Coordinates of C-alpha atoms in Angstrom, one line a residue:
X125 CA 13.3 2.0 -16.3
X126 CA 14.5 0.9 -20.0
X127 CA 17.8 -0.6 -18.6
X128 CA 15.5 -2.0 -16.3
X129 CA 13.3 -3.9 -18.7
X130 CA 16.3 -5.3 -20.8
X131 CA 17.6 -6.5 -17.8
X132 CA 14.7 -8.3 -17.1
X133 CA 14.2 -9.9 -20.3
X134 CA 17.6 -10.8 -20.3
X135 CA 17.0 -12.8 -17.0
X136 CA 13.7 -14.3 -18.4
X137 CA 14.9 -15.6 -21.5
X138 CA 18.1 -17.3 -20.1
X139 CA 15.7 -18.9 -17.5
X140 CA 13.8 -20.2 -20.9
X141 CA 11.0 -17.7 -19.7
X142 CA 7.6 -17.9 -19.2
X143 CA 4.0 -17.9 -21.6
X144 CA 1.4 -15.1 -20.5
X145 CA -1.3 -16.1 -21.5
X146 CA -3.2 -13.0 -21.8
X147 CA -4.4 -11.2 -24.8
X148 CA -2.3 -8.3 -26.6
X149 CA -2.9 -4.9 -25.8
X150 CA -4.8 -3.1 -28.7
X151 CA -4.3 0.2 -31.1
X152 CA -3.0 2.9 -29.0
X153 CA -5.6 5.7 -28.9
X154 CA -4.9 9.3 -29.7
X155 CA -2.5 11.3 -27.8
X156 CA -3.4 14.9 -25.8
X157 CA -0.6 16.8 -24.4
X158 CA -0.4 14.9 -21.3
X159 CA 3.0 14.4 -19.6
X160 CA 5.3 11.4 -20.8
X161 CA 3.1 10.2 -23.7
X162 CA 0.6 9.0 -22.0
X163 CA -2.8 7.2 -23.3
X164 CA -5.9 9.3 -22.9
X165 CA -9.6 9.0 -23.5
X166 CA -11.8 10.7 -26.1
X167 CA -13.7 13.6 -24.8
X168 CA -16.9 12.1 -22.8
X169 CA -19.1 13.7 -24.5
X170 CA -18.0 11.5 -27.7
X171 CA -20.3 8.6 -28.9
X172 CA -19.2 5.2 -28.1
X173 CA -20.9 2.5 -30.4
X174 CA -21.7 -0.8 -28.4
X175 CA -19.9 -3.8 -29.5
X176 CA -21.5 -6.5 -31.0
X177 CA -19.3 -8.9 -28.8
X178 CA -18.4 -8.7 -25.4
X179 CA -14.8 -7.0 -24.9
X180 CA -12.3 -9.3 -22.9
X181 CA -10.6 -7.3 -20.3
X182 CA -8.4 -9.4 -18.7
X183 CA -7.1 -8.6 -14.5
X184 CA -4.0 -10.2 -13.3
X185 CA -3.7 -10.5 -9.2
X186 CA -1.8 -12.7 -6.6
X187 CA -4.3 -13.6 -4.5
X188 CA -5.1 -17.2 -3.5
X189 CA -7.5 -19.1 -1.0
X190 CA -10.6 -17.1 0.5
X191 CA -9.4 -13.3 -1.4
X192 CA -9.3 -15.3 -4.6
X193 CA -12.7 -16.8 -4.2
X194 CA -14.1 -13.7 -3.2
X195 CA -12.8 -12.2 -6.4
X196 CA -14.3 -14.6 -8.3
X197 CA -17.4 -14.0 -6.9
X198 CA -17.7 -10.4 -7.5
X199 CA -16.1 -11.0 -11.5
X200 CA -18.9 -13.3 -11.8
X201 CA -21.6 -10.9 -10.5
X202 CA -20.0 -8.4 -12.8
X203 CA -19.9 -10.1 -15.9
X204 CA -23.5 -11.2 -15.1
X205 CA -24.6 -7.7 -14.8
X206 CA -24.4 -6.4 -17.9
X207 CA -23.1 -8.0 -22.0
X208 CA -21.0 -5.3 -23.1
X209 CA -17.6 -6.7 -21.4
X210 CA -16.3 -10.1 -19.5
X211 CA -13.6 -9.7 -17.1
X212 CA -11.0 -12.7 -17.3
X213 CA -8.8 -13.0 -13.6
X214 CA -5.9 -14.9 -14.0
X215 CA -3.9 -15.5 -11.4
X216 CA 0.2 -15.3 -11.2
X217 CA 2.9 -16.4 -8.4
X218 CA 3.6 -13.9 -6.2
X219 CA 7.1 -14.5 -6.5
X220 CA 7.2 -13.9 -10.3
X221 CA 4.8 -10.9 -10.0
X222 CA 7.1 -7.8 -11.0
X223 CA 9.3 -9.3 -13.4
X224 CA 6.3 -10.9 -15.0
X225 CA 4.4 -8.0 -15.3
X226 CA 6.8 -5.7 -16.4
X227 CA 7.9 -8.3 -19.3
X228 CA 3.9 -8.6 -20.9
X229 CA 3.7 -5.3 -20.3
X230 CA 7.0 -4.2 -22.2
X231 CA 6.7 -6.6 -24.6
X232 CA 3.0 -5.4 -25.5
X233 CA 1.2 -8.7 -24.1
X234 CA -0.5 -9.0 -20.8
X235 CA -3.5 -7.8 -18.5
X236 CA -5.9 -4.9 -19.2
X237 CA -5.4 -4.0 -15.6
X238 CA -3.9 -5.0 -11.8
X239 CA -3.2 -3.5 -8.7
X240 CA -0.1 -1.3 -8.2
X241 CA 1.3 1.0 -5.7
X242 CA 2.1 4.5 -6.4
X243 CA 6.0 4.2 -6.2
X244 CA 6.0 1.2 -9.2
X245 CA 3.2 3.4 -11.1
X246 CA 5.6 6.3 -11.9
X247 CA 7.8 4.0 -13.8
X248 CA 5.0 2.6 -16.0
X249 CA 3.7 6.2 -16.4
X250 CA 6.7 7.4 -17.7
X251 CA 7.4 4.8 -20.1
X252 CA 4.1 5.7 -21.4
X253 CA 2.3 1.9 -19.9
X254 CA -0.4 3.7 -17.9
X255 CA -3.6 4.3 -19.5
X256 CA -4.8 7.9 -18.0
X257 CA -8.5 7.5 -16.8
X258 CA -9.1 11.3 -16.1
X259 CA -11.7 11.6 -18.7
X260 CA -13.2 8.2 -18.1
X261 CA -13.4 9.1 -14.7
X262 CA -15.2 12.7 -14.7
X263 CA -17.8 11.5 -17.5
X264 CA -21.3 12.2 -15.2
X265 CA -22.9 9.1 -16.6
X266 CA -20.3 6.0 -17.2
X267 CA -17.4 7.2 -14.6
X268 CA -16.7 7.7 -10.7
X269 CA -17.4 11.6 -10.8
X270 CA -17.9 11.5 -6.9
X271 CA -14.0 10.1 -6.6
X272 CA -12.4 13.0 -5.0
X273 CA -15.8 13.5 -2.4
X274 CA -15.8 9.8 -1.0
X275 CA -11.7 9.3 -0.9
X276 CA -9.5 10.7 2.0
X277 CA -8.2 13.7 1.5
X278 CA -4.3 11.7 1.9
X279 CA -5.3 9.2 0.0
X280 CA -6.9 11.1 -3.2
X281 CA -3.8 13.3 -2.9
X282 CA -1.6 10.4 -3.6
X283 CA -2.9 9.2 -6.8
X284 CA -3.4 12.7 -8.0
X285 CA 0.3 13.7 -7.2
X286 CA 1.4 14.0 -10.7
X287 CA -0.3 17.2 -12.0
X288 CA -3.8 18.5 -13.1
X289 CA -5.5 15.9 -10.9
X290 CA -4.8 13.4 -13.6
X291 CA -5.7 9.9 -12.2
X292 CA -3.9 7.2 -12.9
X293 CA -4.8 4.9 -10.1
X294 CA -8.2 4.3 -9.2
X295 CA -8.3 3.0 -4.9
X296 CA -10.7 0.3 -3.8
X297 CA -9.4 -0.1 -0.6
X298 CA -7.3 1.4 2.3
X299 CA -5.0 -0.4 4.7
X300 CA -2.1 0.4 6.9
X301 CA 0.0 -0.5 9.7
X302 CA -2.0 -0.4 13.2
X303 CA -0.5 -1.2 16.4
X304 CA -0.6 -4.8 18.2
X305 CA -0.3 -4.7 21.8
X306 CA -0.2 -7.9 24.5
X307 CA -3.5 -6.5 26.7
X308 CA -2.8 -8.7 29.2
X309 CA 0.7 -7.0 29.8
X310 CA -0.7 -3.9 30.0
X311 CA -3.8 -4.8 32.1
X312 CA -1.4 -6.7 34.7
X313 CA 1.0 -3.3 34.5
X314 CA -1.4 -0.8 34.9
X315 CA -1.0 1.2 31.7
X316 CA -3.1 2.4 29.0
X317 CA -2.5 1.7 25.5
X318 CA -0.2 4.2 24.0
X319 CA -1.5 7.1 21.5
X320 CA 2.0 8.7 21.3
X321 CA 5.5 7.5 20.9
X322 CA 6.2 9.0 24.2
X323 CA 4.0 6.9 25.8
X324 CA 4.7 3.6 23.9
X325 CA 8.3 4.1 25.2
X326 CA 7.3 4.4 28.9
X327 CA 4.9 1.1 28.3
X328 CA 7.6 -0.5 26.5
X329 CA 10.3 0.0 29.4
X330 CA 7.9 -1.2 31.3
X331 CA 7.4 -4.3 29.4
X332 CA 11.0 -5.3 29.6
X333 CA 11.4 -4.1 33.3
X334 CA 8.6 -6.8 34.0
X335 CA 8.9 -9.8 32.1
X336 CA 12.1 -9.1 30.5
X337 CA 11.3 -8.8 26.1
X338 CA 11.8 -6.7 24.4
X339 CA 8.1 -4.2 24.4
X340 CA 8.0 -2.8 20.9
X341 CA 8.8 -3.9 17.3
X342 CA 7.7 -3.1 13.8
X343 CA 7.0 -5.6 11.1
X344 CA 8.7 -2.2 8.6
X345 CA 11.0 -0.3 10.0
X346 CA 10.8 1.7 6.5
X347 CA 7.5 2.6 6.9
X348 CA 7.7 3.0 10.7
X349 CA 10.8 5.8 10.5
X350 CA 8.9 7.6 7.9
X351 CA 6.0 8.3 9.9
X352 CA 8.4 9.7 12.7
X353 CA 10.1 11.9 10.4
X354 CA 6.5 12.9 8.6
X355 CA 4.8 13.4 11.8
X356 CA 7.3 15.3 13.7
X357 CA 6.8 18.1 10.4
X358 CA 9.6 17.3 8.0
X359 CA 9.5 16.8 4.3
X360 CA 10.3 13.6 2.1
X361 CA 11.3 14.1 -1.4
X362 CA 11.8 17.7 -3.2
X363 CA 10.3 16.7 -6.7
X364 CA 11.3 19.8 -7.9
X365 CA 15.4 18.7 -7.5
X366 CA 14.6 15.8 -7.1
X367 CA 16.5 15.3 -3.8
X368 CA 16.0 14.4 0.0
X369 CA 14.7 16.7 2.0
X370 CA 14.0 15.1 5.2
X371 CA 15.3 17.1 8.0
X372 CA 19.0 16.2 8.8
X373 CA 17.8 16.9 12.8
X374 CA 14.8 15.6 13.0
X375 CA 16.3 12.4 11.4
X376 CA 19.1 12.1 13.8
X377 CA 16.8 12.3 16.8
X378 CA 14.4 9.3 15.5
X379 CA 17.2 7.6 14.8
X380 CA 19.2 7.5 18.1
X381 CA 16.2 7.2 19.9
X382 CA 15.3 3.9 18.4
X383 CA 19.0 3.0 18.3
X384 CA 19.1 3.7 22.3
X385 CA 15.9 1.5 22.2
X386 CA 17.2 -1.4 21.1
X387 CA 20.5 -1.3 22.6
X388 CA 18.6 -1.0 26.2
X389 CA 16.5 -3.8 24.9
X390 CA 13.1 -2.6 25.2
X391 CA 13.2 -2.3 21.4
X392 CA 13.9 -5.1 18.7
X393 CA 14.1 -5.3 15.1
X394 CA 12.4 -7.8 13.2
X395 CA 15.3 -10.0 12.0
X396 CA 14.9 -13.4 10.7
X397 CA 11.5 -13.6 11.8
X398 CA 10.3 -11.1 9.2
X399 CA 7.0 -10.8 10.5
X400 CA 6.4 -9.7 14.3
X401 CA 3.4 -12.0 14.5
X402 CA 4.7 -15.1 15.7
X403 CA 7.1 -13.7 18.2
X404 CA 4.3 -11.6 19.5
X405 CA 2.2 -14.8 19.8
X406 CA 5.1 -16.3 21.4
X407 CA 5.2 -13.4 24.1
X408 CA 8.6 -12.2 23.1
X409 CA 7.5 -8.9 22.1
X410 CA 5.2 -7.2 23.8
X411 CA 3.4 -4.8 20.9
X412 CA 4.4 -4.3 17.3
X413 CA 3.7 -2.5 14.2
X414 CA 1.9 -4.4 11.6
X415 CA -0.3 -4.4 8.5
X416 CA -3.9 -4.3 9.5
X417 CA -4.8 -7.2 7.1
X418 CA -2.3 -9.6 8.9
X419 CA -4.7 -9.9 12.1
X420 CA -5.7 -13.4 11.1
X421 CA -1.7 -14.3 11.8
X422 CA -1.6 -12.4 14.6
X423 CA -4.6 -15.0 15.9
X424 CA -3.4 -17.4 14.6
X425 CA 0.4 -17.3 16.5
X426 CA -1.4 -16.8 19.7
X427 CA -2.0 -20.3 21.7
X428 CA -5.5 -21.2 22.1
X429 CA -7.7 -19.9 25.0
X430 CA -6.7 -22.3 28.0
X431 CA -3.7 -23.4 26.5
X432 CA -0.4 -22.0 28.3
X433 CA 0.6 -19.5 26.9
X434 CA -2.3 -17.4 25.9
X435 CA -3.5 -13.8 26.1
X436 CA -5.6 -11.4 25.3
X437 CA -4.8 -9.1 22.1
X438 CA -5.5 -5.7 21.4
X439 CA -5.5 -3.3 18.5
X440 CA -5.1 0.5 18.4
X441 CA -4.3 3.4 15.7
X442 CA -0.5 4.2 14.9
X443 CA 0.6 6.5 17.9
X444 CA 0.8 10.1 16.6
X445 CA 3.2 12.9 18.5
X446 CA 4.0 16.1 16.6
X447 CA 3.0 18.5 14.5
X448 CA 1.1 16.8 11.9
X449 CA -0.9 13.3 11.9
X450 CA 0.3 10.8 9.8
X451 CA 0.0 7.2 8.7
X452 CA 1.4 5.5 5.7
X453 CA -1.0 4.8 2.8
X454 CA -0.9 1.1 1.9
X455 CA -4.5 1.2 -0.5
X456 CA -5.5 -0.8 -2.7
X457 CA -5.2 1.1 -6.0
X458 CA -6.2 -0.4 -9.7
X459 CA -4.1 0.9 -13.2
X460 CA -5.0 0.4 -16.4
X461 CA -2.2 -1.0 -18.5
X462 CA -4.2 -1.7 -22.0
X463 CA -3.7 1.1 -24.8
X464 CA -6.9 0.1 -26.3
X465 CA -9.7 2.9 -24.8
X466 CA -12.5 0.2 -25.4
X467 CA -10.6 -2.0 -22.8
X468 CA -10.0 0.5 -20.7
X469 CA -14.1 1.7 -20.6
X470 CA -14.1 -2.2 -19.6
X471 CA -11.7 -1.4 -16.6
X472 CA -13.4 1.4 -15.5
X473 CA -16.9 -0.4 -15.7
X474 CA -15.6 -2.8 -13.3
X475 CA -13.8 -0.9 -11.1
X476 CA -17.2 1.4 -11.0
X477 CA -19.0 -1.9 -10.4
X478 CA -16.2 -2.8 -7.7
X479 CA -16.5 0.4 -5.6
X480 CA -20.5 0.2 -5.4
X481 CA -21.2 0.7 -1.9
X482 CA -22.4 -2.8 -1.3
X483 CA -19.8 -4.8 -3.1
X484 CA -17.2 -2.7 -1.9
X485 CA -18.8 -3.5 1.2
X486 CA -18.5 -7.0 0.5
X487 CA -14.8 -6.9 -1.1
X488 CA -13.4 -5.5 2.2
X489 CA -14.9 -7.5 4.7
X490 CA -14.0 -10.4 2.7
X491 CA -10.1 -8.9 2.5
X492 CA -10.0 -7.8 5.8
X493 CA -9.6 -4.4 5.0
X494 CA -11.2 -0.7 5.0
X495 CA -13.3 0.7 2.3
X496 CA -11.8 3.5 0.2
X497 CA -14.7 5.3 0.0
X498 CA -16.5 6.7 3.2
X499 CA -20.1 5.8 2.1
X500 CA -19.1 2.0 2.2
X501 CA -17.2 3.0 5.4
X502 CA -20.2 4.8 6.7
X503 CA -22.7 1.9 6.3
X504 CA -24.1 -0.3 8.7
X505 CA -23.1 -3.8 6.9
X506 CA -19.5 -2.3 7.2
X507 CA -19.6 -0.8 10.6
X508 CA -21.0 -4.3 11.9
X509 CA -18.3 -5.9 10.9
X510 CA -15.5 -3.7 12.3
X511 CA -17.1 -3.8 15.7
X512 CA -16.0 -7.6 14.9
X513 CA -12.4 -7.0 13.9
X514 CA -10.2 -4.8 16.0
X515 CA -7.5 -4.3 13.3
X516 CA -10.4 -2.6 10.9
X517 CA -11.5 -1.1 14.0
X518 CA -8.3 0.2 14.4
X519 CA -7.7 1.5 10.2
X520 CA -11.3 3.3 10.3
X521 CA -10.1 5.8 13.6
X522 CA -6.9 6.3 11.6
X523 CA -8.7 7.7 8.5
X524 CA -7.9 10.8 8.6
X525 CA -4.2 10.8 9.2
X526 CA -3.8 8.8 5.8
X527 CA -0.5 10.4 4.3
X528 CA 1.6 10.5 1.0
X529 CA 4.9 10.3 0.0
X530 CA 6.2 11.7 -3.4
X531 CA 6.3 8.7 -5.9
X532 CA 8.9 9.8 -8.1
X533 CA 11.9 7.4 -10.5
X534 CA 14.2 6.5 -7.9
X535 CA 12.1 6.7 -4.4
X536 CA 11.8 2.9 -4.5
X537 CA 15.3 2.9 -3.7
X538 CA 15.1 5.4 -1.1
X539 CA 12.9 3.0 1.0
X540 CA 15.6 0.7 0.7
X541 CA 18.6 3.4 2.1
X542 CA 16.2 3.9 4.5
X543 CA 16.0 0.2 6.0
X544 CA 20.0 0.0 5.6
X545 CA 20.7 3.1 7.6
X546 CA 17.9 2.5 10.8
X547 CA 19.2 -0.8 10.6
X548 CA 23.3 0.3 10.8
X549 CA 22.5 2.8 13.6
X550 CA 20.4 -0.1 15.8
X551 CA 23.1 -2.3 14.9
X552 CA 25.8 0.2 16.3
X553 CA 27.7 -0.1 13.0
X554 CA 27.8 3.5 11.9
X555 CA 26.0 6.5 14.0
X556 CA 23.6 8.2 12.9
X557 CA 25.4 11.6 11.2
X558 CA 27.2 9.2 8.9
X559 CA 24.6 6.9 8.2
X560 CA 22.1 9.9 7.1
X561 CA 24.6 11.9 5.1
X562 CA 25.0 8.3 3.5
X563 CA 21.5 7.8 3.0
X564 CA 21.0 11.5 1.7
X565 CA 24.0 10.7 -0.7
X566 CA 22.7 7.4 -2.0
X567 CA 19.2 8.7 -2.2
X568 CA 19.8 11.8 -4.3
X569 CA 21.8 9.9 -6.9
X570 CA 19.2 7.1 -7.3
X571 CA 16.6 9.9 -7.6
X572 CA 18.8 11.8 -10.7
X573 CA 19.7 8.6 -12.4
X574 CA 16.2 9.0 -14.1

């Protein structure tokens, strides 16, 4: 991580760099023995004097258009709500987003708090970045006590996966891949939609039997191959030696069977088009794998109704065959990156404010997505709405297969010696015993260079 950030200064400085216009991080705040440094509250029970000014707590995000205004909305409502903290959203390019962050953050400038995943958290955490919200969290008046009740069992799992049920990363939302599927093929062929891989083959033969594409994509073939391995019963990562331990066997089956797939062409990979959406629009694929909150592309590729061309769309869970259900967890989760404790009670009051039933409510319908926590999934408002959109349809019957994988230094790069070795065995450029034991190699030494 620390050859990381002076490579990235490095880069930003030559390129004449860039102002953040955020405020420093504060003091730090006494340390407990809590792993890697990190930042921890003062016991709850402590007495915390209200300011005589608001506190500034300052959010960075990427998002633009309707999200963005619907952000706004809910800051405003916030900040309305109470005088004891104002919460300033400033928006940054997407494109700039982890080099940016990483250089306020290093550099001791930058938000009070933004969304990250689990697999970029671990690095801040062990630099000592994170702010751990454990104690904020528990405290029975000011915190989230109820956290573990109302989030899915997967999902509360993987931001506790460091030990102690420290919590680092607080989840607002829940979103994951779902499966696209042309209804009108299927309809015209007779079949039902698939609920196992098994049966997603046979309809996808039959797709390319019929009108000749290709039947199945997916928009991550990452993410896709994971779940194969995970639901057929192997393991991911051993944090313990820090190694791979998916199973060598159950590996090479996924991967020739995909291989095979797209060799027969009733399987494709992504390519150039990145996205599955507009070549599923465009009829060349007849289902696909895709992020639940991408449905309004997915609309928006198909032609209009009485236009040539159109058809009617479906949406359905991730097929599950094997011996344990599984989905990938793409939530929404929230760190706190300020030092300062007063900053972070500002975090945490927003976030608490964020996650109320009815705003939550609000915040996901407006994103597209699933609440995090089942009382906002639960209630009518929410359940209204998903009867309108078949992709959160689709994320709310896949609740309970929300899965983790170990976010450890290094497993970033294991996603990405996953993508090269599905990708070499589709491509018939290496078979799949040499492309896992290259994988497995390439892994294991990216996971001990930490």
């Amino acid at each position: 991580m620390k050859k990381l950030i002076a490579v990235v200064l490095s880069v930003l400085l030559l390129c004449a760099c860039f102002t953040a216009c955020a405020k420093p991080n504060g003091g730090e705040t006494a340390t407990t023995d809590k792993p890697n440094g990190q930042q921890t509250a003062a016991p709850a029970g402590d007495v915390q004097s209200e300011p005589a000014e608001p506190i500034e707590v300052v959010l960075w995000h990427t998002l633009t258009d309707h999200h963005q205004a619907a952000l706004d909305g809910i800051i405003a409502d916030f900040n309305a709500s109470q005088n004891q903290y104002i919460v300033v959203a400033e928006q940054q390019p997407y494109s700039e987003w982890d080099a940016k962050l990483l250089q306020s953050v290093s550099t001791g400038i930058g938000p009070d708090f933004c969304t990250m995943f689990p697999s970029d958290a671990i690095n801040y955490m062990n630099e000592g970045y994170l702010f751990d919200m454990t104690d904020l969290v528990n405290d029975p008046e000011t915190g989230i006590p109820d956290l573990k009740e109302q989030t899915a069992a997967g999902l509360y799992e993987e931001i506790t996966q460091w030990g102690n049920e420290s919590v680092y990363l607080i989840p607002v939302l829940y979103g994951s891949e779902v499966l696209y599927y042309n209804k009108t093929m299927l309809d015209e062929l007779g079949l039902a939609v698939p609920t196992t891989w098994t049966e997603l083959e046979n309809c996808a033969k039959a797709i390319h039997d019929k009108y000749g594409v290709a039947g199945f994509g997916t928009d991550s073939i990452t993410d896709t191959f994971q779940g194969w391995v995970m639901q057929a019963g192997s393991e991911y990562i051993d944090v313990d030696t820090k190694s791979i331990a998916i199973d060598r066997d159950i590996a090479i089956e996924k991967l020739n069977w995909f291989a095979n797939g797209i060799k027969e062409g009733y399987f494709r990979l992504v390519g150039e088009d990145y996205y599955f959406s507009n070549p599923f629009g465009s009829q060349a694929v007849g289902m696909y794998v895709g992020a639940a909150a991408g449905i309004d592309y997915v609309y928006a590729a198909i032609p209009a109704d009485g236009e040539a061309g159109h058809f009617e769309v479906g949406c359905a869970p991730i097929p599950q065959e094997g011996s344990k259900k599984y989905i990938s967890s793409w939530g929404t989760t929230y760190v706190c990156l300020s030092k300062d404790e007063a900053h972070a009670r500002g975090v945490l009051a927003f976030l608490k404010f964020l996650t109320e039933k009815d705003t939550l409510v609000k915040w996901a319908t407006a994103f597209g997505s699933a609440p995090a926590r089942k009382e906002a999934i639960e209630d009518a408002a929410y359940a209204e709405y998903a009867e309108t959109n078949i992709a959160a349809k689709a994320l709310i019957a896949e609740y309970d297969c929300i899965g983790y994988l170990p976010s450890i230094p290094g497993a970033a790069t294991v996603r990405t010696e996953i993508d090269k070795m599905v990708q070499s065995v589709a491509l018939g450029t290496a078979d799949a015993e040499t492309a896992f034991d290259n994988f497995v190699a390439a892994s294991n030494a990216a996971l001990n260079d930490n």
